[in-house]
Tab-separated table of C-alpha atoms in Angstrom:
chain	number	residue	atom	x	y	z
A	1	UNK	CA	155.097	132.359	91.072
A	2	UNK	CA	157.276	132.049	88.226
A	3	UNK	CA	157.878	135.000	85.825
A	4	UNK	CA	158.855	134.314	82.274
A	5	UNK	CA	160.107	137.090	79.733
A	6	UNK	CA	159.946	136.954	76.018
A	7	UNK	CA	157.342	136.635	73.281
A	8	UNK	CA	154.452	134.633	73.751
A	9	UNK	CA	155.924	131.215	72.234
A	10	UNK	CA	159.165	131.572	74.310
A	11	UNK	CA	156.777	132.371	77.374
A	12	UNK	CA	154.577	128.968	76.576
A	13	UNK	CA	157.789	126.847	75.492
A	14	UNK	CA	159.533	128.070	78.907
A	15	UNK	CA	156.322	127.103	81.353
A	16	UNK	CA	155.645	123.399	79.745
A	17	UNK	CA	159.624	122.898	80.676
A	18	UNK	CA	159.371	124.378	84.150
A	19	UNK	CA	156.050	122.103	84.701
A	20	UNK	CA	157.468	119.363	83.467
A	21	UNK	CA	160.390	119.862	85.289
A	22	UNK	CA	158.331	120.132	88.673
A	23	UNK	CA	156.372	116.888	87.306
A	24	UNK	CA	159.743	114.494	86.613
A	25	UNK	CA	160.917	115.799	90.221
A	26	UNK	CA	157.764	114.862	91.997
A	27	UNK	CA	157.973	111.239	90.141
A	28	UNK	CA	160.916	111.179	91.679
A	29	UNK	CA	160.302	111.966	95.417
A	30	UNK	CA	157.644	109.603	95.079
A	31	UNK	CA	159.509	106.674	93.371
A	32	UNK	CA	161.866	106.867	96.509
A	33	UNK	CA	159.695	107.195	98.647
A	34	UNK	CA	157.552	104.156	97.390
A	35	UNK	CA	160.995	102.004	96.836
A	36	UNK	CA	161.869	102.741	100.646
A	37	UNK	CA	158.392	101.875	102.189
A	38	UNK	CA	158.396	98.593	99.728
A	39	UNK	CA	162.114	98.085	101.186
A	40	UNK	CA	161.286	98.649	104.844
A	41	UNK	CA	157.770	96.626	104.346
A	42	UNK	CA	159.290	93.215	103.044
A	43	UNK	CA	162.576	92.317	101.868
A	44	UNK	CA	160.678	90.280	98.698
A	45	UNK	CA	159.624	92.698	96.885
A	46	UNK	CA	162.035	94.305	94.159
A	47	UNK	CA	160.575	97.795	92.006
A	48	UNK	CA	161.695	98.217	88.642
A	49	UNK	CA	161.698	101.637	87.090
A	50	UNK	CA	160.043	101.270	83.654
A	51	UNK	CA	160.254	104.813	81.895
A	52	UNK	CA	159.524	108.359	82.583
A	53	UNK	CA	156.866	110.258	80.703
A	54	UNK	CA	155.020	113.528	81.046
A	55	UNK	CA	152.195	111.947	82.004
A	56	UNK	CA	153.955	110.014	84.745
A	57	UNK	CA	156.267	107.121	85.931
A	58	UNK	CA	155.645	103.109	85.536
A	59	UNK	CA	156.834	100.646	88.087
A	60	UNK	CA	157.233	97.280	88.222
A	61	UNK	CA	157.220	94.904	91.364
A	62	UNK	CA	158.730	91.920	91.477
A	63	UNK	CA	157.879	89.389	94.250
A	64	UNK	CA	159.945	86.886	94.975
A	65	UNK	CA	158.606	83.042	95.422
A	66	UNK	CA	157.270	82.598	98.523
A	67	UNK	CA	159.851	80.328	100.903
A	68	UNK	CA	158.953	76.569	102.511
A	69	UNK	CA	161.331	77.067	105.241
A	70	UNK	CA	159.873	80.311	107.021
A	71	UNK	CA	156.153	79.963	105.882
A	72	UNK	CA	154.432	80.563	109.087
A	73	UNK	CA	151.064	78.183	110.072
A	74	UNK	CA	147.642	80.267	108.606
A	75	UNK	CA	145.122	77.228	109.162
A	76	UNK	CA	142.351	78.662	110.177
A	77	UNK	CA	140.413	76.988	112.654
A	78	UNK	CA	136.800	77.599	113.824
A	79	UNK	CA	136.020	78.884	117.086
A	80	UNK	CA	135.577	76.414	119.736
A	81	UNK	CA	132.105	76.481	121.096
A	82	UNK	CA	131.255	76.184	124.353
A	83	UNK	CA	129.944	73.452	125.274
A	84	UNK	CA	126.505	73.401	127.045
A	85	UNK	CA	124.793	71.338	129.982
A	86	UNK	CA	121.607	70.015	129.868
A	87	UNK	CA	120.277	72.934	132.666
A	88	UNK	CA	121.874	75.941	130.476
A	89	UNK	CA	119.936	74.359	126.900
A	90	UNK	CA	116.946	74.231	129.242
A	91	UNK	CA	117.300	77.325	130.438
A	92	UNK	CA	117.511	78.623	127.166
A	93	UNK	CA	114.551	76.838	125.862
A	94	UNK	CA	112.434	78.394	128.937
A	95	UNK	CA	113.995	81.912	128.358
A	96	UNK	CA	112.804	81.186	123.834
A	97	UNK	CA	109.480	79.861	125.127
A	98	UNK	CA	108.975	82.974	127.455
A	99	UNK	CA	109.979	85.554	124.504
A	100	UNK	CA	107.409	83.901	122.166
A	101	UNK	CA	104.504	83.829	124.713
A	102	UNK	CA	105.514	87.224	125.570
A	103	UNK	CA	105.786	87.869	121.684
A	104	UNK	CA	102.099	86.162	121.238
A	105	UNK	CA	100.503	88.434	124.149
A	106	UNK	CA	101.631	91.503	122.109
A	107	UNK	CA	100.278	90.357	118.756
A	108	UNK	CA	97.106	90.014	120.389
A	109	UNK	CA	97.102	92.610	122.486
A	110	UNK	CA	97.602	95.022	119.134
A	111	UNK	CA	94.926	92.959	117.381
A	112	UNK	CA	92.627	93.404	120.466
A	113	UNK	CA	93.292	97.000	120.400
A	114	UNK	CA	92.905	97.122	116.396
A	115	UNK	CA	89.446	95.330	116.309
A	116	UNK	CA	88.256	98.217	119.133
A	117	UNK	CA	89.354	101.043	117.474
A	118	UNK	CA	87.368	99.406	114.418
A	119	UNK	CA	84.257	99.233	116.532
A	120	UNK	CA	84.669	102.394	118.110
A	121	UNK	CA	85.077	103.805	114.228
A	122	UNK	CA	82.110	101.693	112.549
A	123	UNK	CA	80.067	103.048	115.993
A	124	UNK	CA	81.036	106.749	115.541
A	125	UNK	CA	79.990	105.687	111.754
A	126	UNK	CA	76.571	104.672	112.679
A	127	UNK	CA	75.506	107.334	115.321
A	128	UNK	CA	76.304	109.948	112.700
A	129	UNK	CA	74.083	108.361	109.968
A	130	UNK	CA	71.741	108.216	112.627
A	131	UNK	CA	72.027	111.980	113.304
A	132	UNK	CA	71.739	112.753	109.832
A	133	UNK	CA	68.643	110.621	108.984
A	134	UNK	CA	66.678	112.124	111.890
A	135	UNK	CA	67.910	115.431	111.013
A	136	UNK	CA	66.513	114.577	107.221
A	137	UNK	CA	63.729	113.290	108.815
A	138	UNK	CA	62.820	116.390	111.103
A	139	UNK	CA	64.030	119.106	107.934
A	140	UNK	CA	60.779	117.052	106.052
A	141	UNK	CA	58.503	116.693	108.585
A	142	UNK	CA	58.953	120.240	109.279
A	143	UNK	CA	58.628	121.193	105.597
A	144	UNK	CA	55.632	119.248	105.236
A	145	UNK	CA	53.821	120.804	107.584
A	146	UNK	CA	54.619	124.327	107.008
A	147	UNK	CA	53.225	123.053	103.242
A	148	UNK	CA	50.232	121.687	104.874
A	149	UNK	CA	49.507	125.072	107.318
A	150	UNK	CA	49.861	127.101	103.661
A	151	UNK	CA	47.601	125.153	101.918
A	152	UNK	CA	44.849	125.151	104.412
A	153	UNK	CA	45.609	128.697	104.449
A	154	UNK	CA	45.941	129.170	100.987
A	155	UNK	CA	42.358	126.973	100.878
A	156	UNK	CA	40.893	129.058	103.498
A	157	UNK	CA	41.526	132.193	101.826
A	158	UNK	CA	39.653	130.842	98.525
A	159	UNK	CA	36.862	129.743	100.737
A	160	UNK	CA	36.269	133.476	102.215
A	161	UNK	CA	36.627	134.940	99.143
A	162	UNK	CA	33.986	132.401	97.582
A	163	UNK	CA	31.617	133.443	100.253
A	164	UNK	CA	32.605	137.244	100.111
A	165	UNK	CA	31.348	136.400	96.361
A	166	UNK	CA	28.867	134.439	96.604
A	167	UNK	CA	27.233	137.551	99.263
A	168	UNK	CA	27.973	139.977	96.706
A	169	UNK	CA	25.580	137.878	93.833
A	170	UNK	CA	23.331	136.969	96.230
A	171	UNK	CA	23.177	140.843	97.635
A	172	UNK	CA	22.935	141.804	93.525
A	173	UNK	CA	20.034	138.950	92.906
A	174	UNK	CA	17.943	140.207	96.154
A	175	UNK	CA	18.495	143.767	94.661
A	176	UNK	CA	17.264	142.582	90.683
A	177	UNK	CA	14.440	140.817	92.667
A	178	UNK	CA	13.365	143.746	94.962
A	179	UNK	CA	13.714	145.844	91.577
A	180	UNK	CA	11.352	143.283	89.729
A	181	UNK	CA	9.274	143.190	92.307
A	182	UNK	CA	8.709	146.993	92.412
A	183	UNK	CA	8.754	146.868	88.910
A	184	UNK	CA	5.916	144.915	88.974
């Protein structure tokens, strides 16, 4: 840590020197350092120190035109295939022609498997509309015959009580006609 004494603009003035101080000398290091890896690297390249600033260091390289007499051979060539017999291409075509049988079993083997699982699904489908209409159908039935046993109930009641009634007036018309009779 670096201590500075004095007023505040002496303090500020003092710690932009020290950093750029710290800055130049790091541009430095490194500008060596680059110019000796460049040196050790290839012989062809020259680095030209442009100017310092604050905000860094500029470089130049400079590569020298490539020489006829050392240029070594890059033609690239394509990798030599083997060349096949007649039994290894066969072979091969056997081994391609197994795969996609092999290939075709499994597509239909999934497809197989698909199409059950729909009928199992459209069957599980079924039986439960099934179960629901007789369920509907047994819930009505049911209802329609508990309806049925309280209207004959209902219609048996009203058919008592008419007769209870028609007793009474036929009791009460006996009585009036015993009374006009007496009467008489």
């Amino acid at each position: 840590m670096i201590r500075v004494n004095g007023s505040g603009e002496e303090r500020s003035a003092a710690l932009v020197n020290q950093k750029q101080e710290l800055v130049h000398g790091i541009n430095d290091e490194l500008a060596k350092i680059i110019q000796s890896d460049l040196k050790m690297a290839d012989s062809d390249i020259k680095v030209k120190e442009l100017e310092k600033r604050a905000s860094g260091q500029a470089f130049e390289l400079i590569l020298s035109p490539p020489s006829t007499d050392a240029a070594p051979d890059l033609s690239i060539s394509s990798p030599k295939k083997k060349e096949c017999s007649l039994e290894e291409i066969q072979k091969k075509l056997e081994a391609a022609e197994e795969r996609r049988k092999l290939h075709e079993a499994e597509i239909l083997k999934q497809l197989a498997e698909k199409r059950e699982h729909e009928k199992e699904v459209l069957q599980k489908a079924i039986e439960e509309n099934n179960n629901f209409s007789k369920m509907a159908e047994e819930k009505l039935t049911s209802k329609m015959e508990t309806n049925k046993e309280k209207r004959e109930a209902q219609m048996a009641a009203k058919l008592e009580r008419l007769r209870e009634k028609d007793k009474k007036v036929e009791e009460i018309r006996r009585g009036k006609e015993s009374k006009d009779v007496c009467e008489n």
